[in-house]
PDB file of C-alpha atoms in Angstrom:
ATOM      1  CA  MET A 240      -0.903  25.132  19.932  1.00 40.00           C
ATOM      2  CA  THR A 241      -1.379  21.367  19.911  1.00 41.00           C
ATOM      3  CA  ASN A 242       0.344  19.534  17.107  1.00 44.00           C
ATOM      4  CA  TYR A 243      -1.898  17.227  15.058  1.00 44.00           C
ATOM      5  CA  PRO A 244       0.393  15.209  12.740  1.00 50.00           C
ATOM      6  CA  PHE A 245      -2.508  13.712  10.794  1.00 47.00           C
ATOM      7  CA  PHE A 246      -3.771  17.145   9.735  1.00 46.00           C
ATOM      8  CA  SER A 247      -0.296  18.251   8.629  1.00 52.00           C
ATOM      9  CA  GLN A 248      -0.008  15.051   6.573  1.00 54.00           C
ATOM     10  CA  PHE A 249      -3.569  15.382   5.303  1.00 52.00           C
ATOM     11  CA  LYS A 250      -2.600  18.209   2.936  1.00 53.00           C
ATOM     12  CA  TYR A 251      -0.021  15.908   1.305  1.00 54.00           C
ATOM     13  CA  ILE A 252      -2.596  13.148   0.952  1.00 53.00           C
ATOM     14  CA  ILE A 253      -5.112  15.506  -0.709  1.00 54.00           C
ATOM     15  CA  LEU A 254      -2.416  16.958  -2.991  1.00 54.00           C
ATOM     16  CA  SER A 255      -1.241  13.477  -4.041  1.00 56.00           C
ATOM     17  CA  ALA A 256      -4.772  12.199  -4.654  1.00 53.00           C
ATOM     18  CA  SER A 257      -5.545  15.314  -6.729  1.00 53.00           C
ATOM     19  CA  LEU A 258      -2.433  14.848  -8.834  1.00 54.00           C
ATOM     20  CA  VAL A 259      -3.221  11.196  -9.450  1.00 51.00           C
ATOM     21  CA  LEU A 260      -6.795  11.974 -10.444  1.00 50.00           C
ATOM     22  CA  CYS A 261      -5.697  14.804 -12.792  1.00 49.00           C
ATOM     23  CA  SER A 262      -3.094  12.513 -14.371  1.00 52.00           C
ATOM     24  CA  ALA A 263      -5.654   9.787 -14.941  1.00 48.00           C
ATOM     25  CA  LEU A 264      -8.178  12.134 -16.456  1.00 47.00           C
ATOM     26  CA  SER A 265      -5.678  13.921 -18.702  1.00 49.00           C
ATOM     27  CA  ALA A 266      -4.309  10.602 -19.907  1.00 48.00           C
ATOM     28  CA  GLN A 267      -7.692   9.560 -21.292  1.00 48.00           C
ATOM     29  CA  GLN A 268      -7.311   9.276 -25.051  1.00 46.00           C
ATOM     30  CA  GLN A 269     -10.992   9.694 -25.854  1.00 48.00           C
ATOM     31  CA  PRO A 270     -13.809  11.706 -24.321  1.00 48.00           C
ATOM     32  CA  PHE A 271     -15.908  10.126 -21.597  1.00 50.00           C
ATOM     33  CA  LYS A 272     -18.520   7.801 -22.996  1.00 53.00           C
ATOM     34  CA  LYS A 273     -20.739   5.220 -21.478  1.00 59.00           C
ATOM     35  CA  GLN A 274     -18.956   1.902 -21.363  1.00 57.00           C
ATOM     36  CA  SER A 275     -20.644  -1.432 -21.628  1.00 62.00           C
ATOM     37  CA  GLN A 276     -20.104  -3.819 -18.741  1.00 63.00           C
ATOM     38  CA  SER A 277     -17.816  -6.042 -20.802  1.00 70.00           C
ATOM     39  CA  ASP A 278     -15.608  -3.052 -21.757  1.00 86.00           C
ATOM     40  CA  PHE A 279     -15.182  -2.241 -18.069  1.00 90.00           C
ATOM     41  CA  TRP A 280     -14.123  -5.759 -17.020  1.00 92.00           C
ATOM     42  CA  ASP A 281     -11.758  -6.075 -19.967  1.00 93.00           C
ATOM     43  CA  LYS A 282      -9.690  -3.266 -18.418  1.00 95.00           C
ATOM     44  CA  VAL A 283      -9.635  -4.662 -14.841  1.00 96.00           C
ATOM     45  CA  GLN A 284      -6.695  -6.721 -13.566  1.00 96.00           C
ATOM     46  CA  PHE A 285      -6.522  -8.620 -10.282  1.00 97.00           C
ATOM     47  CA  GLY A 286      -3.386  -9.461  -8.368  1.00 95.00           C
ATOM     48  CA  GLY A 287      -1.583  -8.758  -5.152  1.00 87.00           C
ATOM     49  CA  GLY A 288       0.859 -10.452  -2.869  1.00 85.00           C
ATOM     50  CA  LEU A 289       1.190 -13.388  -0.543  1.00 83.00           C
ATOM     51  CA  GLY A 290       3.966 -13.795   1.999  1.00 84.00           C
ATOM     52  CA  LEU A 291       4.870 -16.681   4.312  1.00 87.00           C
ATOM     53  CA  GLY A 292       7.864 -16.818   6.629  1.00 87.00           C
ATOM     54  CA  PHE A 293       8.536 -19.429   9.303  1.00 86.00           C
ATOM     55  CA  GLY A 294      11.456 -20.042  11.595  1.00 88.00           C
ATOM     56  CA  SER A 295      12.325 -21.196  15.070  1.00 88.00           C
ATOM     57  CA  GLY A 296       9.405 -19.723  17.020  1.00 88.00           C
ATOM     58  CA  TYR A 297       8.828 -17.108  14.306  1.00 89.00           C
ATOM     59  CA  THR A 298       5.788 -16.762  12.021  1.00 92.00           C
ATOM     60  CA  ASP A 299       5.086 -14.127   9.350  1.00 90.00           C
ATOM     61  CA  ILE A 300       1.959 -14.438   7.211  1.00 93.00           C
ATOM     62  CA  SER A 301       0.652 -11.717   4.893  1.00 92.00           C
ATOM     63  CA  ILE A 302      -1.981 -11.469   2.188  1.00 94.00           C
ATOM     64  CA  ALA A 303      -2.626  -8.405   0.035  1.00 93.00           C
ATOM     65  CA  PRO A 304      -5.192  -8.763  -2.775  1.00 96.00           C
ATOM     66  CA  SER A 305      -5.697  -5.826  -5.137  1.00 96.00           C
ATOM     67  CA  ALA A 306      -7.439  -4.795  -8.350  1.00 97.00           C
ATOM     68  CA  ILE A 307      -6.564  -2.070 -10.863  1.00 97.00           C
ATOM     69  CA  TYR A 308      -8.461  -0.451 -13.713  1.00 97.00           C
ATOM     70  CA  ASN A 309      -6.369   0.332 -16.797  1.00 96.00           C
ATOM     71  CA  PHE A 310      -7.546   3.624 -18.306  1.00 96.00           C
ATOM     72  CA  ASN A 311      -5.078   3.140 -21.144  1.00 95.00           C
ATOM     73  CA  PRO A 312      -1.627   1.492 -21.562  1.00 94.00           C
ATOM     74  CA  TYR A 313      -0.046   4.297 -19.503  1.00 96.00           C
ATOM     75  CA  VAL A 314      -2.315   4.903 -16.473  1.00 97.00           C
ATOM     76  CA  ALA A 315      -4.097   2.592 -14.008  1.00 97.00           C
ATOM     77  CA  LEU A 316      -5.857   3.224 -10.682  1.00 97.00           C
ATOM     78  CA  GLY A 317      -6.778   0.612  -8.138  1.00 97.00           C
ATOM     79  CA  ILE A 318      -7.606  -0.486  -4.596  1.00 98.00           C
ATOM     80  CA  GLY A 319      -6.175  -3.083  -2.302  1.00 97.00           C
ATOM     81  CA  ALA A 320      -6.603  -4.741   1.075  1.00 97.00           C
ATOM     82  CA  GLN A 321      -3.931  -6.060   3.400  1.00 95.00           C
ATOM     83  CA  TYR A 322      -3.609  -8.345   6.417  1.00 97.00           C
ATOM     84  CA  SER A 323      -0.364  -9.338   8.133  1.00 94.00           C
ATOM     85  CA  TYR A 324       0.323 -11.453  11.188  1.00 94.00           C
ATOM     86  CA  VAL A 325       3.814 -11.538  12.714  1.00 90.00           C
ATOM     87  CA  SER A 326       4.765 -13.433  15.846  1.00 91.00           C
ATOM     88  CA  GLN A 327       7.985 -14.199  17.706  1.00 89.00           C
ATOM     89  CA  LYS A 328       7.252 -16.832  20.343  1.00 87.00           C
ATOM     90  CA  ASP A 329       7.155 -15.464  23.919  1.00 83.00           C
ATOM     91  CA  PHE A 330       8.124 -11.968  22.758  1.00 85.00           C
ATOM     92  CA  TYR A 331       6.112 -10.207  20.057  1.00 84.00           C
ATOM     93  CA  THR A 332       2.787 -10.446  18.209  1.00 92.00           C
ATOM     94  CA  SER A 333       1.345  -8.010  15.674  1.00 92.00           C
ATOM     95  CA  ASN A 334      -1.678  -7.772  13.407  1.00 95.00           C
ATOM     96  CA  LEU A 335      -1.874  -5.192  10.627  1.00 95.00           C
ATOM     97  CA  TYR A 336      -4.928  -4.734   8.460  1.00 97.00           C
ATOM     98  CA  GLY A 337      -6.267  -2.040   6.190  1.00 97.00           C
ATOM     99  CA  GLY A 338      -6.603  -0.801   2.655  1.00 97.00           C
ATOM    100  CA  SER A 339      -4.871   1.237   0.000  1.00 97.00           C
ATOM    101  CA  LEU A 340      -5.418   3.297  -3.142  1.00 97.00           C
ATOM    102  CA  ILE A 341      -2.806   2.967  -5.896  1.00 97.00           C
ATOM    103  CA  ALA A 342      -1.976   4.859  -9.075  1.00 97.00           C
ATOM    104  CA  LEU A 343       0.339   3.332 -11.672  1.00 97.00           C
ATOM    105  CA  VAL A 344       1.932   5.240 -14.543  1.00 97.00           C
ATOM    106  CA  ASN A 345       3.943   3.510 -17.291  1.00 96.00           C
ATOM    107  CA  PRO A 346       5.808   6.247 -19.233  1.00 97.00           C
ATOM    108  CA  ILE A 347       7.364   3.427 -21.287  1.00 96.00           C
ATOM    109  CA  GLU A 348       6.432  -0.236 -21.330  1.00 94.00           C
ATOM    110  CA  GLN A 349       9.312  -1.394 -19.070  1.00 96.00           C
ATOM    111  CA  ILE A 350       9.119   1.360 -16.427  1.00 97.00           C
ATOM    112  CA  GLN A 351       6.346   1.644 -13.854  1.00 97.00           C
ATOM    113  CA  LEU A 352       5.970   4.605 -11.474  1.00 98.00           C
ATOM    114  CA  SER A 353       3.537   4.401  -8.569  1.00 97.00           C
ATOM    115  CA  VAL A 354       1.877   6.423  -5.827  1.00 97.00           C
ATOM    116  CA  GLU A 355       0.114   4.471  -3.097  1.00 96.00           C
ATOM    117  CA  LEU A 356      -1.887   5.779  -0.142  1.00 97.00           C
ATOM    118  CA  GLU A 357      -2.153   3.128   2.580  1.00 96.00           C
ATOM    119  CA  GLN A 358      -4.135   3.202   5.829  1.00 96.00           C
ATOM    120  CA  LEU A 359      -3.385   0.414   8.320  1.00 95.00           C
ATOM    121  CA  ARG A 360      -4.652  -0.456  11.766  1.00 96.00           C
ATOM    122  CA  VAL A 361      -1.723  -1.749  13.797  1.00 93.00           C
ATOM    123  CA  ASN A 362      -2.132  -3.955  16.881  1.00 94.00           C
ATOM    124  CA  VAL A 363       1.141  -4.810  18.646  1.00 91.00           C
ATOM    125  CA  SER A 364       1.731  -6.786  21.827  1.00 91.00           C
ATOM    126  CA  VAL A 365       5.238  -7.095  23.311  1.00 88.00           C
ATOM    127  CA  ASP A 366       5.830  -9.446  26.250  1.00 82.00           C
ATOM    128  CA  ASP A 367       8.475  -8.332  28.773  1.00 72.00           C
ATOM    129  CA  ASP A 368       9.535 -11.514  30.639  1.00 64.00           C
ATOM    130  CA  PHE A 369      12.014  -9.510  32.741  1.00 57.00           C
ATOM    131  CA  ASN A 370       9.234  -7.414  34.303  1.00 58.00           C
ATOM    132  CA  ASN A 371       6.445  -9.986  33.913  1.00 62.00           C
ATOM    133  CA  SER A 372       4.401  -7.508  31.891  1.00 62.00           C
ATOM    134  CA  SER A 373       2.908  -7.014  28.485  1.00 74.00           C
ATOM    135  CA  ASN A 374       2.866  -3.774  26.478  1.00 87.00           C
ATOM    136  CA  THR A 375       0.069  -3.376  23.907  1.00 90.00           C
ATOM    137  CA  ARG A 376      -0.250  -0.606  21.298  1.00 89.00           C
ATOM    138  CA  ASN A 377      -3.114  -0.071  18.863  1.00 92.00           C
ATOM    139  CA  PHE A 378      -2.912   2.771  16.365  1.00 92.00           C
ATOM    140  CA  TRP A 379      -3.645   3.839  12.813  1.00 93.00           C
ATOM    141  CA  ASN A 380      -0.737   4.326  10.413  1.00 93.00           C
ATOM    142  CA  THR A 381      -0.935   6.287   7.174  1.00 95.00           C
ATOM    143  CA  GLY A 382       1.656   5.712   4.482  1.00 94.00           C
ATOM    144  CA  LEU A 383       2.165   7.579   1.225  1.00 97.00           C
ATOM    145  CA  PHE A 384       4.498   5.565  -0.946  1.00 96.00           C
ATOM    146  CA  VAL A 385       6.186   6.746  -4.142  1.00 98.00           C
ATOM    147  CA  GLY A 386       7.827   4.004  -6.149  1.00 97.00           C
ATOM    148  CA  ALA A 387       9.462   2.879  -9.345  1.00 98.00           C
ATOM    149  CA  GLY A 388      10.027  -0.502 -10.868  1.00 97.00           C
ATOM    150  CA  TYR A 389      11.057  -2.562 -13.867  1.00 98.00           C
ATOM    151  CA  ARG A 390       8.052  -4.111 -15.600  1.00 95.00           C
ATOM    152  CA  THR A 391       7.878  -7.204 -17.777  1.00 92.00           C
ATOM    153  CA  ASN A 392       4.491  -8.641 -18.827  1.00 87.00           C
ATOM    154  CA  ASN A 393       2.368  -8.863 -15.640  1.00 89.00           C
ATOM    155  CA  VAL A 394       5.243  -8.569 -13.106  1.00 93.00           C
ATOM    156  CA  THR A 395       6.904  -5.415 -11.765  1.00 94.00           C
ATOM    157  CA  ILE A 396       9.978  -5.488  -9.483  1.00 94.00           C
ATOM    158  CA  GLY A 397      11.066  -2.313  -7.737  1.00 94.00           C
ATOM    159  CA  GLY A 398      11.128  -0.222  -4.604  1.00 94.00           C
ATOM    160  CA  ARG A 399       8.888   2.269  -2.876  1.00 95.00           C
ATOM    161  CA  TYR A 400       9.520   4.971  -0.264  1.00 96.00           C
ATOM    162  CA  ASN A 401       7.065   6.149   2.403  1.00 95.00           C
ATOM    163  CA  VAL A 402       7.260   9.958   2.439  1.00 96.00           C
ATOM    164  CA  LEU A 403       5.155  10.067   5.654  1.00 94.00           C
ATOM    165  CA  TYR A 404       7.386   7.651   7.561  1.00 92.00           C
ATOM    166  CA  ASN A 405       7.877   8.391  11.261  1.00 88.00           C
ATOM    167  CA  GLU A 406      10.096   5.914  13.077  1.00 85.00           C
ATOM    168  CA  ASN A 407       8.375   6.597  16.420  1.00 78.00           C
ATOM    169  CA  ASP A 408       4.929   5.610  15.140  1.00 75.00           C
ATOM    170  CA  ALA A 409       5.341   3.324  12.152  1.00 74.00           C
ATOM    171  CA  ALA A 410       3.941   0.040  10.935  1.00 80.00           C
ATOM    172  CA  TYR A 411       7.213  -0.790   9.166  1.00 81.00           C
ATOM    173  CA  SER A 412      10.835  -0.737  10.321  1.00 80.00           C
ATOM    174  CA  SER A 413      12.030   1.334   7.352  1.00 88.00           C
ATOM    175  CA  ALA A 414      10.682   3.974   4.973  1.00 91.00           C
ATOM    176  CA  PHE A 415      12.101   2.080   1.954  1.00 92.00           C
ATOM    177  CA  MET A 416      10.527  -1.191   0.876  1.00 90.00           C
ATOM    178  CA  PRO A 417      11.248  -3.423  -2.121  1.00 91.00           C
ATOM    179  CA  PHE A 418       8.196  -4.860  -3.892  1.00 89.00           C
ATOM    180  CA  VAL A 419       7.042  -7.377  -6.474  1.00 90.00           C
ATOM    181  CA  ARG A 420       3.678  -6.630  -8.111  1.00 91.00           C
ATOM    182  CA  VAL A 421       1.781  -9.233 -10.111  1.00 92.00           C
ATOM    183  CA  TYR A 422      -1.462  -8.526 -12.015  1.00 92.00           C
ATOM    184  CA  PHE A 423      -3.449 -10.900 -14.223  1.00 92.00           C
TER     185      PHE A 423
END
């Protein structure tokens, strides 16, 4: 039988999304009611990340805007977009772009737990000067990150781990990633 890794990972994605949705709905402190437009926007926060790295023949630029909706002080759900460009002169160029869904849970004010489902398109080109050739790979990468961090005001500092990480077909070099989240 042919092995389809996406389908084996799909059950984890559905399970995680179901758990996040159930958590959000059970955390509601009042029954569903029609919200006015101003009530909705009062609970939305915008943020994300920006990264710039430059060196001798090296460039790394990333932008990752996101928005979350705070159901209450304990639970928030959101979406994000991401684009990254990394280049090492005469050797390597990559473009990553895609989106993500994120769930944030704050059991206490200073601790933030997260689950993030990320889908990225990865375009990689590696130049082989020794053989005068270029190797190009284009693929989709799915990540399911679980994380924890220390939260103060609008900033959270922590780490996240990709439970679907596969070193042979990955957008990142490691399953563990530190993060800084900022929402306004």
